[in-house]
PDB file of C-alpha atoms in Angstrom:
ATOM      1  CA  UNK A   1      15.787   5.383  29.592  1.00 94.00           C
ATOM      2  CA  UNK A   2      13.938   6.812  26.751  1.00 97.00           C
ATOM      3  CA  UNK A   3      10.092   6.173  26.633  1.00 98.00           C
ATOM      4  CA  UNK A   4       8.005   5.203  23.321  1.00 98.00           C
ATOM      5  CA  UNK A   5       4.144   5.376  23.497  1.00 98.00           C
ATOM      6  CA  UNK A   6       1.461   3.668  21.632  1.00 98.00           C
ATOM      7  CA  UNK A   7      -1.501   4.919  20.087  1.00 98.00           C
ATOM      8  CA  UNK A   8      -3.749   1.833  19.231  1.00 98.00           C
ATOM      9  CA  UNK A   9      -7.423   1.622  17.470  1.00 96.00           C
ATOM     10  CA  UNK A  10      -8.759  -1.813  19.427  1.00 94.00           C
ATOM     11  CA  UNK A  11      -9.586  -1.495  23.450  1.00 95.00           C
ATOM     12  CA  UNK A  12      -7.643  -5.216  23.639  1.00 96.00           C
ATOM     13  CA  UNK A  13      -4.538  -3.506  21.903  1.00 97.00           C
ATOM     14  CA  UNK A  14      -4.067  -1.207  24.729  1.00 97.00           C
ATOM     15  CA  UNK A  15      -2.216  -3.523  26.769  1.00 96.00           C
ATOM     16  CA  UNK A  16      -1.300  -5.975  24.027  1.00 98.00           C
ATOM     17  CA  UNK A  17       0.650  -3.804  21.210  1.00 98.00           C
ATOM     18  CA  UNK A  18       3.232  -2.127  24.239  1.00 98.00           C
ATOM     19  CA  UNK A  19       3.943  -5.526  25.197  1.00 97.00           C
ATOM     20  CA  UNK A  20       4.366  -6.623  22.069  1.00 98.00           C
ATOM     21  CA  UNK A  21       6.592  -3.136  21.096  1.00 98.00           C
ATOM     22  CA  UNK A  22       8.547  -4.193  24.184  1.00 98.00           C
ATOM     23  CA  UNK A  23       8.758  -7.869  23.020  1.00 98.00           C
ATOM     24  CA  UNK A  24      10.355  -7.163  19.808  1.00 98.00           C
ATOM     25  CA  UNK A  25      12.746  -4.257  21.553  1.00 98.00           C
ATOM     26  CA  UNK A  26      14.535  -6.522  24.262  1.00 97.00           C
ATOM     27  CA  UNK A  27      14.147  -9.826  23.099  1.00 97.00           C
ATOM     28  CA  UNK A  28      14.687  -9.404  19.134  1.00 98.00           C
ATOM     29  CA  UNK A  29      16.667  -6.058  18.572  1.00 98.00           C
ATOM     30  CA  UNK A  30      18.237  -6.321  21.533  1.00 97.00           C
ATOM     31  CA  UNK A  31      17.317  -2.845  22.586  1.00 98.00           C
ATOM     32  CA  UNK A  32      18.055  -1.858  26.167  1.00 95.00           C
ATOM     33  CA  UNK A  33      17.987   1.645  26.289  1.00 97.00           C
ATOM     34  CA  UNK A  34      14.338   2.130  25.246  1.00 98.00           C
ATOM     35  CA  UNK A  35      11.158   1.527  27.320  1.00 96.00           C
ATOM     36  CA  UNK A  36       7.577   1.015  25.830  1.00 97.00           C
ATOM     37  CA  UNK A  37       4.610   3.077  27.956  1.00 96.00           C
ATOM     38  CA  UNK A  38       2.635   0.276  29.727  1.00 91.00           C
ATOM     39  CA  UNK A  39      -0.545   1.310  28.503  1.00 90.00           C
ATOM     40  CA  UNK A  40      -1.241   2.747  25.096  1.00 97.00           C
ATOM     41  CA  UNK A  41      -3.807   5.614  24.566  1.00 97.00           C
ATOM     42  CA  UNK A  42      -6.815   4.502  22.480  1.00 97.00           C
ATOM     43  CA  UNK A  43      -7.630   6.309  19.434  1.00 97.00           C
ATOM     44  CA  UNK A  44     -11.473   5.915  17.568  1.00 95.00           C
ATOM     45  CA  UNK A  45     -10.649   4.043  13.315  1.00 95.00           C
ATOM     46  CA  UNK A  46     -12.778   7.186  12.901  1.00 95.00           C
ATOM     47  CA  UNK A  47     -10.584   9.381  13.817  1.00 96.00           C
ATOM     48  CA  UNK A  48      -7.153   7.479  12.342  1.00 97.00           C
ATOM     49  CA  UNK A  49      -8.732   6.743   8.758  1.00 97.00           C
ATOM     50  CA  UNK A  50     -10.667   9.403   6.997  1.00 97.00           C
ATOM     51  CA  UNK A  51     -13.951   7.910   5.535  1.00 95.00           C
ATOM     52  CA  UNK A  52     -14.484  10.792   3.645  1.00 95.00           C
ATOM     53  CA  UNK A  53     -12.212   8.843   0.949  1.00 95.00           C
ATOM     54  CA  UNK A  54     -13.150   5.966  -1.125  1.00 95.00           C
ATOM     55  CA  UNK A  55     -11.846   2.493   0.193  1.00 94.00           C
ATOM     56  CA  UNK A  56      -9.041   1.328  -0.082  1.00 95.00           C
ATOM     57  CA  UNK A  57      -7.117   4.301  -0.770  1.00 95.00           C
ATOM     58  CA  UNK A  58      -7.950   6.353   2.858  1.00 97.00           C
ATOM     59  CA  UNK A  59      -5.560   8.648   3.895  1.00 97.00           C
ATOM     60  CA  UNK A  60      -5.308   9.186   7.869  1.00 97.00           C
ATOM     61  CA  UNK A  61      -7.408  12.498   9.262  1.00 98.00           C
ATOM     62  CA  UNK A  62      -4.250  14.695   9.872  1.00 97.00           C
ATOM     63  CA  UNK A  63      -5.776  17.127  12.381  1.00 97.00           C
ATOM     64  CA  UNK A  64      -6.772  13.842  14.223  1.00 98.00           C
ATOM     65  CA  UNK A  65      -3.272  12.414  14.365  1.00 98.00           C
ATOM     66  CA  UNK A  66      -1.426  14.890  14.757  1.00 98.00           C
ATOM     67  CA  UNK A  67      -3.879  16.041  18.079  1.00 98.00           C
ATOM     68  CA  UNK A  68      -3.491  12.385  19.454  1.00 97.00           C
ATOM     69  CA  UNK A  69       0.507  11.445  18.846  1.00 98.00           C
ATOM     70  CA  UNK A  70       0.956  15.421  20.490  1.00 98.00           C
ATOM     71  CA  UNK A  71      -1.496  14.294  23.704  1.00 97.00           C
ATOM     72  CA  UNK A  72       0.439  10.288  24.473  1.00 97.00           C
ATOM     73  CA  UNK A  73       4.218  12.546  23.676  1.00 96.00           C
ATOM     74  CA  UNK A  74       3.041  14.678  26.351  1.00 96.00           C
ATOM     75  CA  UNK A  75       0.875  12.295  28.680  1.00 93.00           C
ATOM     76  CA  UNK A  76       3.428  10.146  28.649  1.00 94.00           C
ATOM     77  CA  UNK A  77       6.427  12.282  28.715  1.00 95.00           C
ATOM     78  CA  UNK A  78       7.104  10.191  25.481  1.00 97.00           C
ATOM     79  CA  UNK A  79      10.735  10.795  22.781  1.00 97.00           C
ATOM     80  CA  UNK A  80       9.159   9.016  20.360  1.00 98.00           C
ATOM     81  CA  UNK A  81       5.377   7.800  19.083  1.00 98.00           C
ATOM     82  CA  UNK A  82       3.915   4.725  17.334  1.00 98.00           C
ATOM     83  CA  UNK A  83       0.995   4.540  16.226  1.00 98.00           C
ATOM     84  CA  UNK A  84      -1.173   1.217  15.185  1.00 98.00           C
ATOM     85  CA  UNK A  85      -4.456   0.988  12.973  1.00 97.00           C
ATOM     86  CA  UNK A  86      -5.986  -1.813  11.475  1.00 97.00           C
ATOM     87  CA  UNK A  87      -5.954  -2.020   7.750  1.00 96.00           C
ATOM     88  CA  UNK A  88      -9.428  -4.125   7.391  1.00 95.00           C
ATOM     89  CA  UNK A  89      -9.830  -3.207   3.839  1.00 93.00           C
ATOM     90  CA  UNK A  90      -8.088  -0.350   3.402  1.00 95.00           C
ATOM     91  CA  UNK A  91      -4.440   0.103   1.717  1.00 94.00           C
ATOM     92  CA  UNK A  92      -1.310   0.303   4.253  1.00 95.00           C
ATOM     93  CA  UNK A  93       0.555   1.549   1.723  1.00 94.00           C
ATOM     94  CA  UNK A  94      -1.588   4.684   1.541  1.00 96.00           C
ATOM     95  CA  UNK A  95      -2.069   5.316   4.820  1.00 97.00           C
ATOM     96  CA  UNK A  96       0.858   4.196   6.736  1.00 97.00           C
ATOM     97  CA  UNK A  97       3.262   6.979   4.775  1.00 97.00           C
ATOM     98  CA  UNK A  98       0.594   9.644   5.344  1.00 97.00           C
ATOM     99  CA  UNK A  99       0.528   9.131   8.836  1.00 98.00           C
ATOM    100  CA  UNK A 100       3.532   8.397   9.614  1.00 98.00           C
ATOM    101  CA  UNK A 101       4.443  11.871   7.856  1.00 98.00           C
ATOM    102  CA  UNK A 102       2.213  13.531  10.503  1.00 98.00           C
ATOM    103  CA  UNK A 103       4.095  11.114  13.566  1.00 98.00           C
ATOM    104  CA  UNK A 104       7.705  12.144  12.681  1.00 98.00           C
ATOM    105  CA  UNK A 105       6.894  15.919  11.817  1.00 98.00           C
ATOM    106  CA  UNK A 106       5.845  16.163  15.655  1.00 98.00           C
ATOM    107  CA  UNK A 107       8.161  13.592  17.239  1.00 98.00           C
ATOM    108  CA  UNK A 108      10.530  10.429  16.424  1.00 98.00           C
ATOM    109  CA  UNK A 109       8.438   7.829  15.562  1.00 98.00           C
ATOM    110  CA  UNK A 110       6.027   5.678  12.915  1.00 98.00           C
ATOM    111  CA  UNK A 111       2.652   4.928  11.992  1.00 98.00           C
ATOM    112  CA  UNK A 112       2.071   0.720  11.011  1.00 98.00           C
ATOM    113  CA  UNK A 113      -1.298  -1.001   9.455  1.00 97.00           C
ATOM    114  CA  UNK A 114      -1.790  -4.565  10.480  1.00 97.00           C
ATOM    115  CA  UNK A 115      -3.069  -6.616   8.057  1.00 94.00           C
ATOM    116  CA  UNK A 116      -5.964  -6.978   7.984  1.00 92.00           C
ATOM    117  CA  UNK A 117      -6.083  -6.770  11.897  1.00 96.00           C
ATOM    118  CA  UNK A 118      -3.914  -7.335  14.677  1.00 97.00           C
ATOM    119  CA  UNK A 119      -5.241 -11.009  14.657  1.00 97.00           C
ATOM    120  CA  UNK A 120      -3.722 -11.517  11.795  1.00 96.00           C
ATOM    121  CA  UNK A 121      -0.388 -11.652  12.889  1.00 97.00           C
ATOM    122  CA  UNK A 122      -1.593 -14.139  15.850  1.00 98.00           C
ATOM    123  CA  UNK A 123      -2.755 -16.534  13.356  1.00 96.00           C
ATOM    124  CA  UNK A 124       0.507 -15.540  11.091  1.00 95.00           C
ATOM    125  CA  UNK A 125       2.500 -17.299  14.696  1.00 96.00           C
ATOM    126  CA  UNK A 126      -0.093 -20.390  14.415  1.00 93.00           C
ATOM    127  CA  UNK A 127       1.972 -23.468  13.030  1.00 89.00           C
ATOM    128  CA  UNK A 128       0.956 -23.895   9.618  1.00 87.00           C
ATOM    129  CA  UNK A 129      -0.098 -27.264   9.834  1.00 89.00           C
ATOM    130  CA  UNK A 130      -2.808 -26.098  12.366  1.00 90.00           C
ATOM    131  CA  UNK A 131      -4.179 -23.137  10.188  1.00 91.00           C
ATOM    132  CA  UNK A 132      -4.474 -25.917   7.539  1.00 89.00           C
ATOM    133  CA  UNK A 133      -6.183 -28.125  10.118  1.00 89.00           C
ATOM    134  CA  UNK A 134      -8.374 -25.293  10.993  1.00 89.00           C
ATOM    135  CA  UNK A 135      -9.568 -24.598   7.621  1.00 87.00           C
ATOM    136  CA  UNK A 136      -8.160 -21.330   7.384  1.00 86.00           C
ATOM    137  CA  UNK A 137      -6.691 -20.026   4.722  1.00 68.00           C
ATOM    138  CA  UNK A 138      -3.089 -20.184   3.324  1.00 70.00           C
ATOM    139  CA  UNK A 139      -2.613 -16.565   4.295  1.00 89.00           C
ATOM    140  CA  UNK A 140      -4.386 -15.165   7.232  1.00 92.00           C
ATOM    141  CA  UNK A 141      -4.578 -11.856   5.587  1.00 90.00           C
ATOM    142  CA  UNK A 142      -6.446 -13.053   2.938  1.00 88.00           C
ATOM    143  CA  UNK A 143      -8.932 -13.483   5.762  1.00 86.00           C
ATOM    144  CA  UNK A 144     -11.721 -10.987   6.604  1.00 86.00           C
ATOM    145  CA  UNK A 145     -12.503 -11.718  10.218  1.00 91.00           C
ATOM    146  CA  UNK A 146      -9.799 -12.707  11.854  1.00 94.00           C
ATOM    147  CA  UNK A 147     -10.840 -12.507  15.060  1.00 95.00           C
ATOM    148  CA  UNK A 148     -13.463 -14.722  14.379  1.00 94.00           C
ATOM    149  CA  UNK A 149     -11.169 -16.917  13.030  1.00 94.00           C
ATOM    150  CA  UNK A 150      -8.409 -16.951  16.425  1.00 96.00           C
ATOM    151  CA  UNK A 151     -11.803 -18.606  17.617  1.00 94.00           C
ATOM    152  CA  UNK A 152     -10.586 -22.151  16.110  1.00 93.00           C
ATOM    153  CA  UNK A 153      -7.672 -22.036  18.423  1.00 95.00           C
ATOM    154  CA  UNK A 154      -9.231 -20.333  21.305  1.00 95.00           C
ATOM    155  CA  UNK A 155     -12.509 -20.841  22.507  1.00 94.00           C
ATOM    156  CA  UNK A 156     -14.448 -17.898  22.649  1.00 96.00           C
ATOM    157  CA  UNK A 157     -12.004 -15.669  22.047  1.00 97.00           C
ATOM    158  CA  UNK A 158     -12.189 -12.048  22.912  1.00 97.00           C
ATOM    159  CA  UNK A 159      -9.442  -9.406  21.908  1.00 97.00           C
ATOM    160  CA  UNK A 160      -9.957  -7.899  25.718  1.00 96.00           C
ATOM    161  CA  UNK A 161      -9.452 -11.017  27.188  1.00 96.00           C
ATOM    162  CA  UNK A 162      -7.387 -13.773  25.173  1.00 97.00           C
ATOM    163  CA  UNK A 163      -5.234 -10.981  23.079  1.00 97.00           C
ATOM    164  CA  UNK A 164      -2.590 -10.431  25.575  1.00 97.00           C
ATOM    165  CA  UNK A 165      -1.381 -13.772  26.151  1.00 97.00           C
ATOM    166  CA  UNK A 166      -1.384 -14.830  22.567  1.00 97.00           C
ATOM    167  CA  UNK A 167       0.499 -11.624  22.045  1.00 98.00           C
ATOM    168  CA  UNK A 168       3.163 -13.430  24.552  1.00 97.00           C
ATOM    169  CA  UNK A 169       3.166 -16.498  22.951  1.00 96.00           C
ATOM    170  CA  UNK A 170       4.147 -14.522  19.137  1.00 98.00           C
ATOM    171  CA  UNK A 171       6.697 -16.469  17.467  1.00 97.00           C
ATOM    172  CA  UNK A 172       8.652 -12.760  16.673  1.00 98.00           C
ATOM    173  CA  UNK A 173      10.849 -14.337  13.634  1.00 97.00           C
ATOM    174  CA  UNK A 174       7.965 -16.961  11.776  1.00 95.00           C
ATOM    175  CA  UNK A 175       5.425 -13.803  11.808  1.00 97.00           C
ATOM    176  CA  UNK A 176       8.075 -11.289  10.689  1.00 97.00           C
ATOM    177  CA  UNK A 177       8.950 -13.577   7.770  1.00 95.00           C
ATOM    178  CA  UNK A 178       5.723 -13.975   6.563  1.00 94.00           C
ATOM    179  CA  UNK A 179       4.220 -10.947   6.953  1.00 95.00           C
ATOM    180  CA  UNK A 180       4.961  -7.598   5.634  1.00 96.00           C
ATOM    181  CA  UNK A 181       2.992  -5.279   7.913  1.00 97.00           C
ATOM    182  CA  UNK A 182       4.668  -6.912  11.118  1.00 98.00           C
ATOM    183  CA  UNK A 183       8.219  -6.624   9.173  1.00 98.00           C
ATOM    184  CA  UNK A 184       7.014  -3.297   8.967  1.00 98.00           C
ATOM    185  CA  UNK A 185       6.300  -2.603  12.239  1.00 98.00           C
ATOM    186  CA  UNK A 186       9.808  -4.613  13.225  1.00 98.00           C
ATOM    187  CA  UNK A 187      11.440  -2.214  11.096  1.00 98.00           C
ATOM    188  CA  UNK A 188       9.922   0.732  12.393  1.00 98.00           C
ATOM    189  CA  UNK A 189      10.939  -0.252  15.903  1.00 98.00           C
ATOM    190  CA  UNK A 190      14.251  -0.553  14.967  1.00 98.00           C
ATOM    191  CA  UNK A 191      14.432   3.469  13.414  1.00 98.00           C
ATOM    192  CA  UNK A 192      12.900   4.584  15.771  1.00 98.00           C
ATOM    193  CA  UNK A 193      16.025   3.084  18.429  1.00 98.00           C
ATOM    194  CA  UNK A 194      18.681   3.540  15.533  1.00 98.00           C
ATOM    195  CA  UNK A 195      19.408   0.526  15.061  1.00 98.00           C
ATOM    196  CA  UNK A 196      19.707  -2.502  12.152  1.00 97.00           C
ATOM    197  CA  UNK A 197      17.104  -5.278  12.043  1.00 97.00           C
ATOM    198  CA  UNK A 198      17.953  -8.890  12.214  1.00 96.00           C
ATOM    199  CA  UNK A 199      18.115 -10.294   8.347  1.00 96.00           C
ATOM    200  CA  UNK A 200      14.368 -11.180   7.756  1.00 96.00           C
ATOM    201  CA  UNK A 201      14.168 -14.376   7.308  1.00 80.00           C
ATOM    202  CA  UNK A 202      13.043 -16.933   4.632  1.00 58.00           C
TER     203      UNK A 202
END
């Protein structure tokens, strides 16, 4: 059985984002050969995005990176390495390439920026009808707090203590359709196993 380990930014993502990895590995791609690393290592947004740069164009801090994807491959005896930031309002599109360059020149694996946080793809698996009800808006990544916002539908809600179980209630195919950072991180699942993605769907 090979072994993939996470590398999160959030403390509630440390149990959430390996079940989720696992989720979307058995149960949508069907992949049986690959385990996810119960617990993911927790990395400081300090140390993932460099704030040296002007917002939204932030490149990851390489020396960072590379340090942290080389400690969970050897921690966790790991062939292959994802790692998971939130964008908030940076650009995935600059800094998911850049570190994911740093990620596969050490070991098989991918770097992914949720956006705008890992919340939004919880609200993403709300039912429209109820995001409408809630006053939210049409996209939840248009939406700057979105933890604040996974309030409407859970009360009080706390990413170290409600994340998990909304994380096992994900609707896998409505988020991946309507997202593109969760397609992303679907499809970087899926290279990292070697194997095809389900048609993404309308």
């Amino acid at each position: 059985m090979k072994r993939l380990a996470c590398i999160v930014e959030g403390e509630g993502e440390k149990q959430s984002f390996p079940r989720l990895c696992n989720r979307i590995l058995f149960n949508y791609l069907q992949v049986s050969d690959w385990r996810v690393t119960e617990a993911a290592l927790k990395m400081p947004r300090g140390q993932l995005v460099d704030g040296k740069h002007p917002s939204p164009r932030r490149p990851c801090v390489r020396k960072e990176v590379e340090r942290f994807v080389r400690l969970a491959q050897r921690q966790e005896k790991a062939q292959a390495v994802i790692v998971l930031c939130d964008a908030d309002d940076d650009c995935p599109a600059v800094w998911g390439p850049d570190a994911s360059a740093i990620v596969t020149s050490i070991v098989t694996g991918g770097a992914v920026m949720a956006c705008r946080e890992y919340e939004s793809w919880l609200l993403w698996s709300r039912p429209d009808g109820e995001r409408t009800k809630a006053g939210l808006a049409s996209s939840p990544e248009q939406i700057r707090d979105a933890k604040g916002a996974m309030a409407r539908f859970v009360q009080n809600y706390r990413p170290t203590a409600h994340q998990l179980t909304e994380t096992q209630q994900l609707d896998i195919p409505h988020v991946r359709a309507r997202s593109d950072s969760f397609d992303k991180l679907v499809r970087t699942l899926a290279t990292i196993c070697g194997v095809q993605p389900p048609p993404r769907g309308g």
